[in-house]
Amino acid sequence: MSKVTIKIQPTNRPAIVKFEANVFLTKHKNYEFKNIDEAKDSPLAQQLFYLPFTKTVYVSGNFIAIERYDIVEWADVQNEVAEQIEAYLNSGQPVVIEDTENKKVPVSIYAENTPNPAVMKFVANKKLVLSPFEFKNIDDAKDAPLASALFHFPFVKEVFIDENYVSISKYDMADWNDIAQELREFIRMHIEEGKEIITEAYSIQSQKENKSASVASDITDLDDTSQQIVDILEEYVKPAVASDGGNIVFKSYDEQSKTVSVILQGACSGCPSSTITLKNGIETMLKNMMQDKVNEVVAING
């Protein structure tokens, strides 16, 4: 079994800290426990209430959030709490005992056009994955049950899954007006029935291999300039391309030619307008923000 790890994340409320896991902890809903009695169906939350400073425990998606009483500061105790949660999760005990018998997760899916006419984005009302995944064919998708199932439709060319959406690239043989509704309903049913999106083992392994969703998985160390470029892509570029159903990944930086190479994924890959976006948007931004360190941005797959 792959090791579950915990990352400490402050929130905008000083009394609350999130302890994010690299796996999903609950599938069906969010939970809030204000005392140990309310937490009768959550052995982990009950254990956390034995800490004298625990006021409220929240369980949602891939994180545990704890609101503390003022008798301590998080800086003094958060590392120990993270270790306790991590040890519990790796023991294999349940986080919440959920009644899943004959129970479906209420899910809504809406279809959204992207700048790429060959790609449509199907957005869910819940988080699907913890990091981006791109599948070019059914062999790539052997550890991704949803993508693998989608490839059984003859018109599905590629599948990209990130956060709360699925971007599907189609072959020209089909028209979106004829297939969008069928795909939307298929994705909704898959999620509603509680089927896996990505296998847990593959999800954990992918996160280990790709520490940042903005860096190609074969890169181990970044120089200072490359790290600056990655930070800019992460903060300013990635949210914009994600809204269009795609992703951008840093591949390399050539110090001599001052060329930045990136990989475009999802709706951005093969998009007719991607060259304009790359040159007029991303390249111009990096030139302005990196001054004389960047001359050109190129997409190695587009």
PDB file of C-alpha atoms in Angstrom:
ATOM      1  CA  MET A   1       0.000   0.000   0.000  1.00  0.00           C
ATOM      2  CA  SER A   2       1.328   3.476  -0.896  1.00  0.00           C
ATOM      3  CA  LYS A   3       2.136   5.773   1.995  1.00  0.00           C
ATOM      4  CA  VAL A   4      -0.331   8.518   2.816  1.00  0.00           C
ATOM      5  CA  THR A   5       1.343  11.849   3.494  1.00  0.00           C
ATOM      6  CA  ILE A   6      -0.004  15.012   5.130  1.00  0.00           C
ATOM      7  CA  LYS A   7       0.774  18.603   4.188  1.00  0.00           C
ATOM      8  CA  ILE A   8      -0.030  21.458   6.582  1.00  0.00           C
ATOM      9  CA  GLN A   9      -1.997  24.321   5.007  1.00  0.00           C
ATOM     10  CA  PRO A  10      -2.874  27.522   6.915  1.00  0.00           C
ATOM     11  CA  THR A  11      -6.253  29.118   6.189  1.00  0.00           C
ATOM     12  CA  ASN A  12      -7.521  32.695   6.268  1.00  0.00           C
ATOM     13  CA  ARG A  13      -8.829  31.970   9.771  1.00  0.00           C
ATOM     14  CA  PRO A  14      -5.921  31.779  12.257  1.00  0.00           C
ATOM     15  CA  ALA A  15      -7.785  29.296  14.472  1.00  0.00           C
ATOM     16  CA  ILE A  16      -8.206  26.757  11.629  1.00  0.00           C
ATOM     17  CA  VAL A  17      -5.510  24.709   9.928  1.00  0.00           C
ATOM     18  CA  LYS A  18      -6.015  22.213   7.098  1.00  0.00           C
ATOM     19  CA  PHE A  19      -4.119  18.941   7.017  1.00  0.00           C
ATOM     20  CA  GLU A  20      -4.163  17.905   3.346  1.00  0.00           C
ATOM     21  CA  ALA A  21      -3.661  14.269   2.341  1.00  0.00           C
ATOM     22  CA  ASN A  22      -2.410  12.955  -0.975  1.00  0.00           C
ATOM     23  CA  VAL A  23      -5.539  10.749  -1.202  1.00  0.00           C
ATOM     24  CA  PHE A  24      -9.267  11.308  -0.858  1.00  0.00           C
ATOM     25  CA  LEU A  25     -10.513  10.697   2.675  1.00  0.00           C
ATOM     26  CA  THR A  26     -14.267  10.794   2.072  1.00  0.00           C
ATOM     27  CA  LYS A  27     -16.339  10.160  -1.053  1.00  0.00           C
ATOM     28  CA  HIS A  28     -19.894  11.010  -0.196  1.00  0.00           C
ATOM     29  CA  LYS A  29     -20.095  14.322   1.634  1.00  0.00           C
ATOM     30  CA  ASN A  30     -18.440  16.830   3.950  1.00  0.00           C
ATOM     31  CA  TYR A  31     -18.527  16.410   7.719  1.00  0.00           C
ATOM     32  CA  GLU A  32     -18.399  18.812  10.648  1.00  0.00           C
ATOM     33  CA  PHE A  33     -18.032  17.553  14.222  1.00  0.00           C
ATOM     34  CA  LYS A  34     -18.292  19.937  17.156  1.00  0.00           C
ATOM     35  CA  ASN A  35     -17.698  17.384  19.921  1.00  0.00           C
ATOM     36  CA  ILE A  36     -16.762  13.766  20.500  1.00  0.00           C
ATOM     37  CA  ASP A  37     -20.390  12.602  20.614  1.00  0.00           C
ATOM     38  CA  GLU A  38     -21.135  14.061  17.188  1.00  0.00           C
ATOM     39  CA  ALA A  39     -18.044  12.239  15.924  1.00  0.00           C
ATOM     40  CA  LYS A  40     -19.330   8.767  16.785  1.00  0.00           C
ATOM     41  CA  ASP A  41     -19.061   7.692  13.125  1.00  0.00           C
ATOM     42  CA  SER A  42     -15.536   9.078  12.698  1.00  0.00           C
ATOM     43  CA  PRO A  43     -12.863   7.239  14.685  1.00  0.00           C
ATOM     44  CA  LEU A  44     -10.240   9.734  13.527  1.00  0.00           C
ATOM     45  CA  ALA A  45     -12.276  12.769  14.618  1.00  0.00           C
ATOM     46  CA  GLN A  46     -12.936  11.119  17.978  1.00  0.00           C
ATOM     47  CA  GLN A  47      -9.211  10.609  18.434  1.00  0.00           C
ATOM     48  CA  LEU A  48      -8.544  14.261  17.589  1.00  0.00           C
ATOM     49  CA  PHE A  49     -11.036  15.414  20.235  1.00  0.00           C
ATOM     50  CA  TYR A  50      -8.740  13.902  22.867  1.00  0.00           C
ATOM     51  CA  LEU A  51      -6.442  16.823  22.088  1.00  0.00           C
ATOM     52  CA  PRO A  52      -7.519  19.468  24.643  1.00  0.00           C
ATOM     53  CA  PHE A  53      -7.315  22.329  22.147  1.00  0.00           C
ATOM     54  CA  THR A  54      -9.608  20.762  19.491  1.00  0.00           C
ATOM     55  CA  LYS A  55     -12.817  22.761  19.108  1.00  0.00           C
ATOM     56  CA  THR A  56     -14.201  21.532  15.749  1.00  0.00           C
ATOM     57  CA  VAL A  57     -13.115  18.882  13.236  1.00  0.00           C
ATOM     58  CA  TYR A  58     -13.984  19.104   9.543  1.00  0.00           C
ATOM     59  CA  VAL A  59     -13.557  16.216   7.076  1.00  0.00           C
ATOM     60  CA  SER A  60     -13.882  16.988   3.380  1.00  0.00           C
ATOM     61  CA  GLY A  61     -12.425  15.531   0.225  1.00  0.00           C
ATOM     62  CA  ASN A  62      -8.708  15.126   0.789  1.00  0.00           C
ATOM     63  CA  PHE A  63      -8.269  17.090   4.013  1.00  0.00           C
ATOM     64  CA  ILE A  64      -8.940  17.265   7.729  1.00  0.00           C
ATOM     65  CA  ALA A  65      -9.402  20.781   9.120  1.00  0.00           C
ATOM     66  CA  ILE A  66      -9.240  21.518  12.830  1.00  0.00           C
ATOM     67  CA  GLU A  67     -10.426  24.618  14.639  1.00  0.00           C
ATOM     68  CA  ARG A  68      -8.532  25.148  17.902  1.00  0.00           C
ATOM     69  CA  TYR A  69      -9.293  26.821  21.194  1.00  0.00           C
ATOM     70  CA  ASP A  70      -7.049  29.748  22.105  1.00  0.00           C
ATOM     71  CA  ILE A  71      -5.077  27.803  24.724  1.00  0.00           C
ATOM     72  CA  VAL A  72      -2.386  27.022  22.112  1.00  0.00           C
ATOM     73  CA  GLU A  73      -0.918  28.422  18.909  1.00  0.00           C
ATOM     74  CA  TRP A  74      -0.869  26.228  15.816  1.00  0.00           C
ATOM     75  CA  ALA A  75       2.845  26.864  15.345  1.00  0.00           C
ATOM     76  CA  ASP A  76       3.484  24.986  18.588  1.00  0.00           C
ATOM     77  CA  VAL A  77       1.387  21.889  17.861  1.00  0.00           C
ATOM     78  CA  GLN A  78       0.597  21.532  14.144  1.00  0.00           C
ATOM     79  CA  ASN A  79       3.558  19.284  13.300  1.00  0.00           C
ATOM     80  CA  GLU A  80       2.611  16.808  16.027  1.00  0.00           C
ATOM     81  CA  VAL A  81      -1.018  16.841  14.883  1.00  0.00           C
ATOM     82  CA  ALA A  82       0.052  16.228  11.282  1.00  0.00           C
ATOM     83  CA  GLU A  83       2.154  13.246  12.395  1.00  0.00           C
ATOM     84  CA  GLN A  84      -0.773  11.849  14.394  1.00  0.00           C
ATOM     85  CA  ILE A  85      -3.175  12.145  11.442  1.00  0.00           C
ATOM     86  CA  GLU A  86      -0.617  10.651   9.053  1.00  0.00           C
ATOM     87  CA  ALA A  87       0.034   7.695  11.359  1.00  0.00           C
ATOM     88  CA  TYR A  88      -3.703   7.079  11.710  1.00  0.00           C
ATOM     89  CA  LEU A  89      -4.319   7.163   7.950  1.00  0.00           C
ATOM     90  CA  ASN A  90      -1.452   4.752   7.300  1.00  0.00           C
ATOM     91  CA  SER A  91      -2.871   2.323   9.856  1.00  0.00           C
ATOM     92  CA  GLY A  92      -5.697   1.566   7.426  1.00  0.00           C
ATOM     93  CA  GLN A  93      -8.487   2.476   9.841  1.00  0.00           C
ATOM     94  CA  PRO A  94     -11.554   4.324   8.506  1.00  0.00           C
ATOM     95  CA  VAL A  95     -11.735   8.107   8.594  1.00  0.00           C
ATOM     96  CA  VAL A  96     -15.533   8.163   8.555  1.00  0.00           C
ATOM     97  CA  ILE A  97     -17.818   5.134   8.619  1.00  0.00           C
ATOM     98  CA  GLU A  98     -20.102   6.027   5.727  1.00  0.00           C
ATOM     99  CA  ASP A  99     -23.375   4.298   4.979  1.00  0.00           C
ATOM    100  CA  THR A 100     -22.802   3.495   1.301  1.00  0.00           C
ATOM    101  CA  GLU A 101     -25.433   0.790   0.844  1.00  0.00           C
ATOM    102  CA  ASN A 102     -27.737   1.715  -2.026  1.00  0.00           C
ATOM    103  CA  LYS A 103     -26.472   5.240  -1.711  1.00  0.00           C
ATOM    104  CA  LYS A 104     -25.569   7.436  -4.661  1.00  0.00           C
ATOM    105  CA  VAL A 105     -23.639  10.656  -4.514  1.00  0.00           C
ATOM    106  CA  PRO A 106     -25.731  13.582  -5.838  1.00  0.00           C
ATOM    107  CA  VAL A 107     -23.730  14.879  -8.791  1.00  0.00           C
ATOM    108  CA  SER A 108     -24.380  17.489 -11.440  1.00  0.00           C
ATOM    109  CA  ILE A 109     -22.362  17.884 -14.628  1.00  0.00           C
ATOM    110  CA  TYR A 110     -22.504  20.713 -17.118  1.00  0.00           C
ATOM    111  CA  ALA A 111     -20.827  20.893 -20.508  1.00  0.00           C
ATOM    112  CA  GLU A 112     -18.748  23.911 -21.435  1.00  0.00           C
ATOM    113  CA  ASN A 113     -17.227  24.877 -24.780  1.00  0.00           C
ATOM    114  CA  THR A 114     -13.500  25.588 -24.946  1.00  0.00           C
ATOM    115  CA  PRO A 115     -11.423  27.700 -27.367  1.00  0.00           C
ATOM    116  CA  ASN A 116     -10.497  24.405 -29.031  1.00  0.00           C
ATOM    117  CA  PRO A 117     -13.486  23.279 -31.177  1.00  0.00           C
ATOM    118  CA  ALA A 118     -12.362  19.647 -30.882  1.00  0.00           C
ATOM    119  CA  VAL A 119     -12.490  19.716 -27.059  1.00  0.00           C
ATOM    120  CA  MET A 120     -15.388  20.050 -24.633  1.00  0.00           C
ATOM    121  CA  LYS A 121     -15.105  20.495 -20.880  1.00  0.00           C
ATOM    122  CA  PHE A 122     -17.454  18.586 -18.546  1.00  0.00           C
ATOM    123  CA  VAL A 123     -17.521  20.249 -15.123  1.00  0.00           C
ATOM    124  CA  ALA A 124     -18.658  18.493 -11.932  1.00  0.00           C
ATOM    125  CA  ASN A 125     -19.915  19.987  -8.684  1.00  0.00           C
ATOM    126  CA  LYS A 126     -17.280  18.083  -6.699  1.00  0.00           C
ATOM    127  CA  LYS A 127     -13.538  17.519  -6.726  1.00  0.00           C
ATOM    128  CA  LEU A 128     -12.536  14.587  -8.911  1.00  0.00           C
ATOM    129  CA  VAL A 129      -8.733  14.375  -8.701  1.00  0.00           C
ATOM    130  CA  LEU A 130      -5.882  15.950  -6.747  1.00  0.00           C
ATOM    131  CA  SER A 131      -3.625  16.657  -9.753  1.00  0.00           C
ATOM    132  CA  PRO A 132      -3.905  16.751 -13.568  1.00  0.00           C
ATOM    133  CA  PHE A 133      -3.933  13.555 -15.643  1.00  0.00           C
ATOM    134  CA  GLU A 134      -3.722  13.335 -19.438  1.00  0.00           C
ATOM    135  CA  PHE A 135      -4.537  10.191 -21.424  1.00  0.00           C
ATOM    136  CA  LYS A 136      -3.768   9.908 -25.129  1.00  0.00           C
ATOM    137  CA  ASN A 137      -5.273   6.418 -25.575  1.00  0.00           C
ATOM    138  CA  ILE A 138      -6.890   3.533 -23.708  1.00  0.00           C
ATOM    139  CA  ASP A 139      -3.519   1.956 -22.850  1.00  0.00           C
ATOM    140  CA  ASP A 140      -2.500   5.149 -21.026  1.00  0.00           C
ATOM    141  CA  ALA A 141      -5.755   4.939 -19.056  1.00  0.00           C
ATOM    142  CA  LYS A 142      -5.361   1.465 -17.535  1.00  0.00           C
ATOM    143  CA  ASP A 143      -5.195   2.999 -14.019  1.00  0.00           C
ATOM    144  CA  ALA A 144      -7.961   5.524 -14.694  1.00  0.00           C
ATOM    145  CA  PRO A 145     -11.358   3.784 -14.740  1.00  0.00           C
ATOM    146  CA  LEU A 146     -13.303   6.830 -15.932  1.00  0.00           C
ATOM    147  CA  ALA A 147     -10.919   7.645 -18.793  1.00  0.00           C
ATOM    148  CA  SER A 148     -10.684   3.975 -19.762  1.00  0.00           C
ATOM    149  CA  ALA A 149     -14.484   3.759 -19.954  1.00  0.00           C
ATOM    150  CA  LEU A 150     -14.679   6.950 -22.037  1.00  0.00           C
ATOM    151  CA  PHE A 151     -12.273   5.510 -24.613  1.00  0.00           C
ATOM    152  CA  HIS A 152     -14.880   2.867 -25.396  1.00  0.00           C
ATOM    153  CA  PHE A 153     -16.810   5.591 -27.213  1.00  0.00           C
ATOM    154  CA  PRO A 154     -15.386   5.465 -30.775  1.00  0.00           C
ATOM    155  CA  PHE A 155     -15.390   9.255 -31.095  1.00  0.00           C
ATOM    156  CA  VAL A 156     -13.277   9.925 -27.967  1.00  0.00           C
ATOM    157  CA  LYS A 157      -9.709  10.777 -28.982  1.00  0.00           C
ATOM    158  CA  GLU A 158      -8.077  11.999 -25.735  1.00  0.00           C
ATOM    159  CA  VAL A 159      -9.104  12.570 -22.108  1.00  0.00           C
ATOM    160  CA  PHE A 160      -7.739  15.156 -19.674  1.00  0.00           C
ATOM    161  CA  ILE A 161      -8.884  15.203 -16.008  1.00  0.00           C
ATOM    162  CA  ASP A 162      -8.101  17.968 -13.526  1.00  0.00           C
ATOM    163  CA  GLU A 163      -9.644  19.222 -10.280  1.00  0.00           C
ATOM    164  CA  ASN A 164     -13.406  19.128 -10.937  1.00  0.00           C
ATOM    165  CA  TYR A 165     -13.616  18.640 -14.693  1.00  0.00           C
ATOM    166  CA  VAL A 166     -13.013  16.258 -17.588  1.00  0.00           C
ATOM    167  CA  SER A 167     -11.884  17.635 -20.956  1.00  0.00           C
ATOM    168  CA  ILE A 168     -12.609  15.342 -23.891  1.00  0.00           C
ATOM    169  CA  SER A 169     -11.025  15.628 -27.322  1.00  0.00           C
ATOM    170  CA  LYS A 170     -13.098  14.087 -30.134  1.00  0.00           C
ATOM    171  CA  TYR A 171     -12.425  12.798 -33.623  1.00  0.00           C
ATOM    172  CA  ASP A 172     -13.907  14.804 -36.500  1.00  0.00           C
ATOM    173  CA  MET A 173     -16.352  11.970 -37.275  1.00  0.00           C
ATOM    174  CA  ALA A 174     -18.701  13.214 -34.547  1.00  0.00           C
ATOM    175  CA  ASP A 175     -20.437  16.503 -33.828  1.00  0.00           C
ATOM    176  CA  TRP A 176     -20.717  17.835 -30.274  1.00  0.00           C
ATOM    177  CA  ASN A 177     -24.431  18.443 -30.782  1.00  0.00           C
ATOM    178  CA  ASP A 178     -24.874  14.694 -31.207  1.00  0.00           C
ATOM    179  CA  ILE A 179     -22.598  13.373 -28.443  1.00  0.00           C
ATOM    180  CA  ALA A 180     -22.261  15.978 -25.666  1.00  0.00           C
ATOM    181  CA  GLN A 181     -25.424  14.960 -23.827  1.00  0.00           C
ATOM    182  CA  GLU A 182     -24.482  11.262 -23.928  1.00  0.00           C
ATOM    183  CA  LEU A 183     -21.003  11.962 -22.555  1.00  0.00           C
ATOM    184  CA  ARG A 184     -22.324  14.299 -19.871  1.00  0.00           C
ATOM    185  CA  GLU A 185     -24.762  11.677 -18.614  1.00  0.00           C
ATOM    186  CA  PHE A 186     -22.135   8.919 -18.749  1.00  0.00           C
ATOM    187  CA  ILE A 187     -19.680  10.945 -16.643  1.00  0.00           C
ATOM    188  CA  ARG A 188     -22.424  11.894 -14.186  1.00  0.00           C
ATOM    189  CA  MET A 189     -23.478   8.270 -13.673  1.00  0.00           C
ATOM    190  CA  HIS A 190     -19.886   7.087 -13.233  1.00  0.00           C
ATOM    191  CA  ILE A 191     -19.276   9.632 -10.462  1.00  0.00           C
ATOM    192  CA  GLU A 192     -22.721   9.259  -8.886  1.00  0.00           C
ATOM    193  CA  GLU A 193     -22.280   5.498  -8.524  1.00  0.00           C
ATOM    194  CA  GLY A 194     -19.075   6.056  -6.579  1.00  0.00           C
ATOM    195  CA  LYS A 195     -16.789   4.484  -9.174  1.00  0.00           C
ATOM    196  CA  GLU A 196     -13.097   5.373  -9.147  1.00  0.00           C
ATOM    197  CA  ILE A 197     -11.832   8.230 -11.295  1.00  0.00           C
ATOM    198  CA  ILE A 198      -8.151   7.387 -10.817  1.00  0.00           C
ATOM    199  CA  THR A 199      -6.931   4.406  -8.798  1.00  0.00           C
ATOM    200  CA  GLU A 200      -5.547   5.462  -5.431  1.00  0.00           C
ATOM    201  CA  ALA A 201      -2.151   3.819  -5.996  1.00  0.00           C
ATOM    202  CA  TYR A 202      -1.704   5.523  -9.382  1.00  0.00           C
ATOM    203  CA  SER A 203      -2.749   8.885  -7.961  1.00  0.00           C
ATOM    204  CA  ILE A 204      -0.177   8.685  -5.161  1.00  0.00           C
ATOM    205  CA  GLN A 205       2.560   7.478  -7.501  1.00  0.00           C
ATOM    206  CA  SER A 206       1.853  10.273  -9.983  1.00  0.00           C
ATOM    207  CA  GLN A 207       2.123  12.882  -7.253  1.00  0.00           C
ATOM    208  CA  LYS A 208       5.486  11.460  -6.185  1.00  0.00           C
ATOM    209  CA  GLU A 209       6.809  11.520  -9.735  1.00  0.00           C
ATOM    210  CA  ASN A 210       5.409  14.954 -10.527  1.00  0.00           C
ATOM    211  CA  LYS A 211       5.887  17.187  -7.496  1.00  0.00           C
ATOM    212  CA  SER A 212       4.351  20.174  -9.262  1.00  0.00           C
ATOM    213  CA  ALA A 213       1.551  20.106 -11.808  1.00  0.00           C
ATOM    214  CA  SER A 214       3.499  22.825 -13.641  1.00  0.00           C
ATOM    215  CA  VAL A 215       6.713  20.822 -14.075  1.00  0.00           C
ATOM    216  CA  ALA A 216       7.372  17.860 -16.384  1.00  0.00           C
ATOM    217  CA  SER A 217       7.815  14.632 -14.445  1.00  0.00           C
ATOM    218  CA  ASP A 218      11.327  13.978 -15.766  1.00  0.00           C
ATOM    219  CA  ILE A 219      12.728  17.136 -14.145  1.00  0.00           C
ATOM    220  CA  THR A 220      14.334  16.686 -10.737  1.00  0.00           C
ATOM    221  CA  ASP A 221      16.149  19.961  -9.982  1.00  0.00           C
ATOM    222  CA  LEU A 222      15.406  23.485 -11.182  1.00  0.00           C
ATOM    223  CA  ASP A 223      17.840  26.384 -11.421  1.00  0.00           C
ATOM    224  CA  ASP A 224      16.732  29.743 -10.017  1.00  0.00           C
ATOM    225  CA  THR A 225      15.539  31.106 -13.363  1.00  0.00           C
ATOM    226  CA  SER A 226      13.534  27.975 -14.146  1.00  0.00           C
ATOM    227  CA  GLN A 227      11.928  28.093 -10.697  1.00  0.00           C
ATOM    228  CA  GLN A 228      10.921  31.718 -11.275  1.00  0.00           C
ATOM    229  CA  ILE A 229       9.327  30.737 -14.586  1.00  0.00           C
ATOM    230  CA  VAL A 230       7.454  27.844 -12.941  1.00  0.00           C
ATOM    231  CA  ASP A 231       6.171  30.178 -10.206  1.00  0.00           C
ATOM    232  CA  ILE A 232       4.855  32.640 -12.815  1.00  0.00           C
ATOM    233  CA  LEU A 233       3.170  29.860 -14.796  1.00  0.00           C
ATOM    234  CA  GLU A 234       1.613  28.487 -11.610  1.00  0.00           C
ATOM    235  CA  GLU A 235       0.274  31.819 -10.349  1.00  0.00           C
ATOM    236  CA  TYR A 236      -0.692  33.710 -13.498  1.00  0.00           C
ATOM    237  CA  VAL A 237      -1.031  31.289 -16.409  1.00  0.00           C
ATOM    238  CA  LYS A 238      -2.316  27.981 -15.111  1.00  0.00           C
ATOM    239  CA  PRO A 239      -5.617  29.332 -13.651  1.00  0.00           C
ATOM    240  CA  ALA A 240      -6.453  30.919 -17.010  1.00  0.00           C
ATOM    241  CA  VAL A 241      -5.751  27.823 -19.101  1.00  0.00           C
ATOM    242  CA  ALA A 242      -7.546  25.617 -16.536  1.00  0.00           C
ATOM    243  CA  SER A 243     -10.693  27.693 -17.013  1.00  0.00           C
ATOM    244  CA  ASP A 244     -10.491  26.744 -20.708  1.00  0.00           C
ATOM    245  CA  GLY A 245     -10.118  23.033 -19.903  1.00  0.00           C
ATOM    246  CA  GLY A 246      -6.357  22.752 -20.296  1.00  0.00           C
ATOM    247  CA  ASN A 247      -3.024  22.836 -18.532  1.00  0.00           C
ATOM    248  CA  ILE A 248       0.492  24.109 -19.140  1.00  0.00           C
ATOM    249  CA  VAL A 249       3.589  22.286 -17.920  1.00  0.00           C
ATOM    250  CA  PHE A 250       7.141  23.656 -17.771  1.00  0.00           C
ATOM    251  CA  LYS A 251       9.546  21.467 -19.760  1.00  0.00           C
ATOM    252  CA  SER A 252      12.870  23.289 -19.945  1.00  0.00           C
ATOM    253  CA  TYR A 253      14.749  26.585 -20.052  1.00  0.00           C
ATOM    254  CA  ASP A 254      17.748  27.125 -22.351  1.00  0.00           C
ATOM    255  CA  GLU A 255      19.994  29.767 -20.798  1.00  0.00           C
ATOM    256  CA  GLN A 256      21.926  30.411 -24.025  1.00  0.00           C
ATOM    257  CA  SER A 257      18.967  30.967 -26.336  1.00  0.00           C
ATOM    258  CA  LYS A 258      16.728  32.154 -23.464  1.00  0.00           C
ATOM    259  CA  THR A 259      13.998  29.860 -24.746  1.00  0.00           C
ATOM    260  CA  VAL A 260      11.288  28.441 -22.493  1.00  0.00           C
ATOM    261  CA  SER A 261       9.766  25.137 -23.607  1.00  0.00           C
ATOM    262  CA  VAL A 262       6.356  24.098 -22.302  1.00  0.00           C
ATOM    263  CA  ILE A 263       3.893  21.247 -22.788  1.00  0.00           C
ATOM    264  CA  LEU A 264       0.251  22.029 -23.495  1.00  0.00           C
ATOM    265  CA  GLN A 265      -2.382  19.590 -22.227  1.00  0.00           C
ATOM    266  CA  GLY A 266      -6.126  19.126 -22.475  1.00  0.00           C
ATOM    267  CA  ALA A 267      -7.986  21.715 -24.526  1.00  0.00           C
ATOM    268  CA  CYS A 268      -4.763  23.694 -25.053  1.00  0.00           C
ATOM    269  CA  SER A 269      -3.116  20.852 -26.965  1.00  0.00           C
ATOM    270  CA  GLY A 270      -3.778  21.262 -30.680  1.00  0.00           C
ATOM    271  CA  CYS A 271      -5.963  24.312 -30.144  1.00  0.00           C
ATOM    272  CA  PRO A 272      -5.968  26.643 -33.201  1.00  0.00           C
ATOM    273  CA  SER A 273      -5.635  29.685 -30.932  1.00  0.00           C
ATOM    274  CA  SER A 274      -2.887  28.226 -28.721  1.00  0.00           C
ATOM    275  CA  THR A 275      -0.081  29.800 -30.773  1.00  0.00           C
ATOM    276  CA  ILE A 276      -1.610  33.251 -30.367  1.00  0.00           C
ATOM    277  CA  THR A 277      -2.088  32.670 -26.640  1.00  0.00           C
ATOM    278  CA  LEU A 278       1.478  31.391 -26.328  1.00  0.00           C
ATOM    279  CA  LYS A 279       3.056  34.323 -28.148  1.00  0.00           C
ATOM    280  CA  ASN A 280       0.811  37.271 -27.285  1.00  0.00           C
ATOM    281  CA  GLY A 281       0.000  36.153 -23.756  1.00  0.00           C
ATOM    282  CA  ILE A 282       2.491  33.848 -22.058  1.00  0.00           C
ATOM    283  CA  GLU A 283       5.608  34.924 -23.953  1.00  0.00           C
ATOM    284  CA  THR A 284       4.859  38.619 -23.463  1.00  0.00           C
ATOM    285  CA  MET A 285       4.207  38.100 -19.751  1.00  0.00           C
ATOM    286  CA  LEU A 286       7.445  36.186 -19.182  1.00  0.00           C
ATOM    287  CA  LYS A 287       9.445  38.761 -21.149  1.00  0.00           C
ATOM    288  CA  ASN A 288       8.016  41.564 -19.030  1.00  0.00           C
ATOM    289  CA  MET A 289       8.380  39.776 -15.702  1.00  0.00           C
ATOM    290  CA  MET A 290      11.742  38.080 -16.378  1.00  0.00           C
ATOM    291  CA  GLN A 291      13.220  41.084 -18.233  1.00  0.00           C
ATOM    292  CA  ASP A 292      16.177  39.984 -20.374  1.00  0.00           C
ATOM    293  CA  LYS A 293      16.111  36.309 -19.304  1.00  0.00           C
ATOM    294  CA  VAL A 294      13.410  35.181 -21.773  1.00  0.00           C
ATOM    295  CA  ASN A 295      13.403  35.648 -25.552  1.00  0.00           C
ATOM    296  CA  GLU A 296      10.878  33.044 -26.658  1.00  0.00           C
ATOM    297  CA  VAL A 297       8.309  30.540 -25.429  1.00  0.00           C
ATOM    298  CA  VAL A 298       7.654  27.436 -27.498  1.00  0.00           C
ATOM    299  CA  ALA A 299       5.252  24.515 -27.072  1.00  0.00           C
ATOM    300  CA  ILE A 300       7.020  21.262 -27.851  1.00  0.00           C
ATOM    301  CA  ASN A 301       3.702  19.561 -28.631  1.00  0.00           C
ATOM    302  CA  GLY A 302       1.889  22.316 -30.469  1.00  0.00           C
TER     303      GLY A 302
END
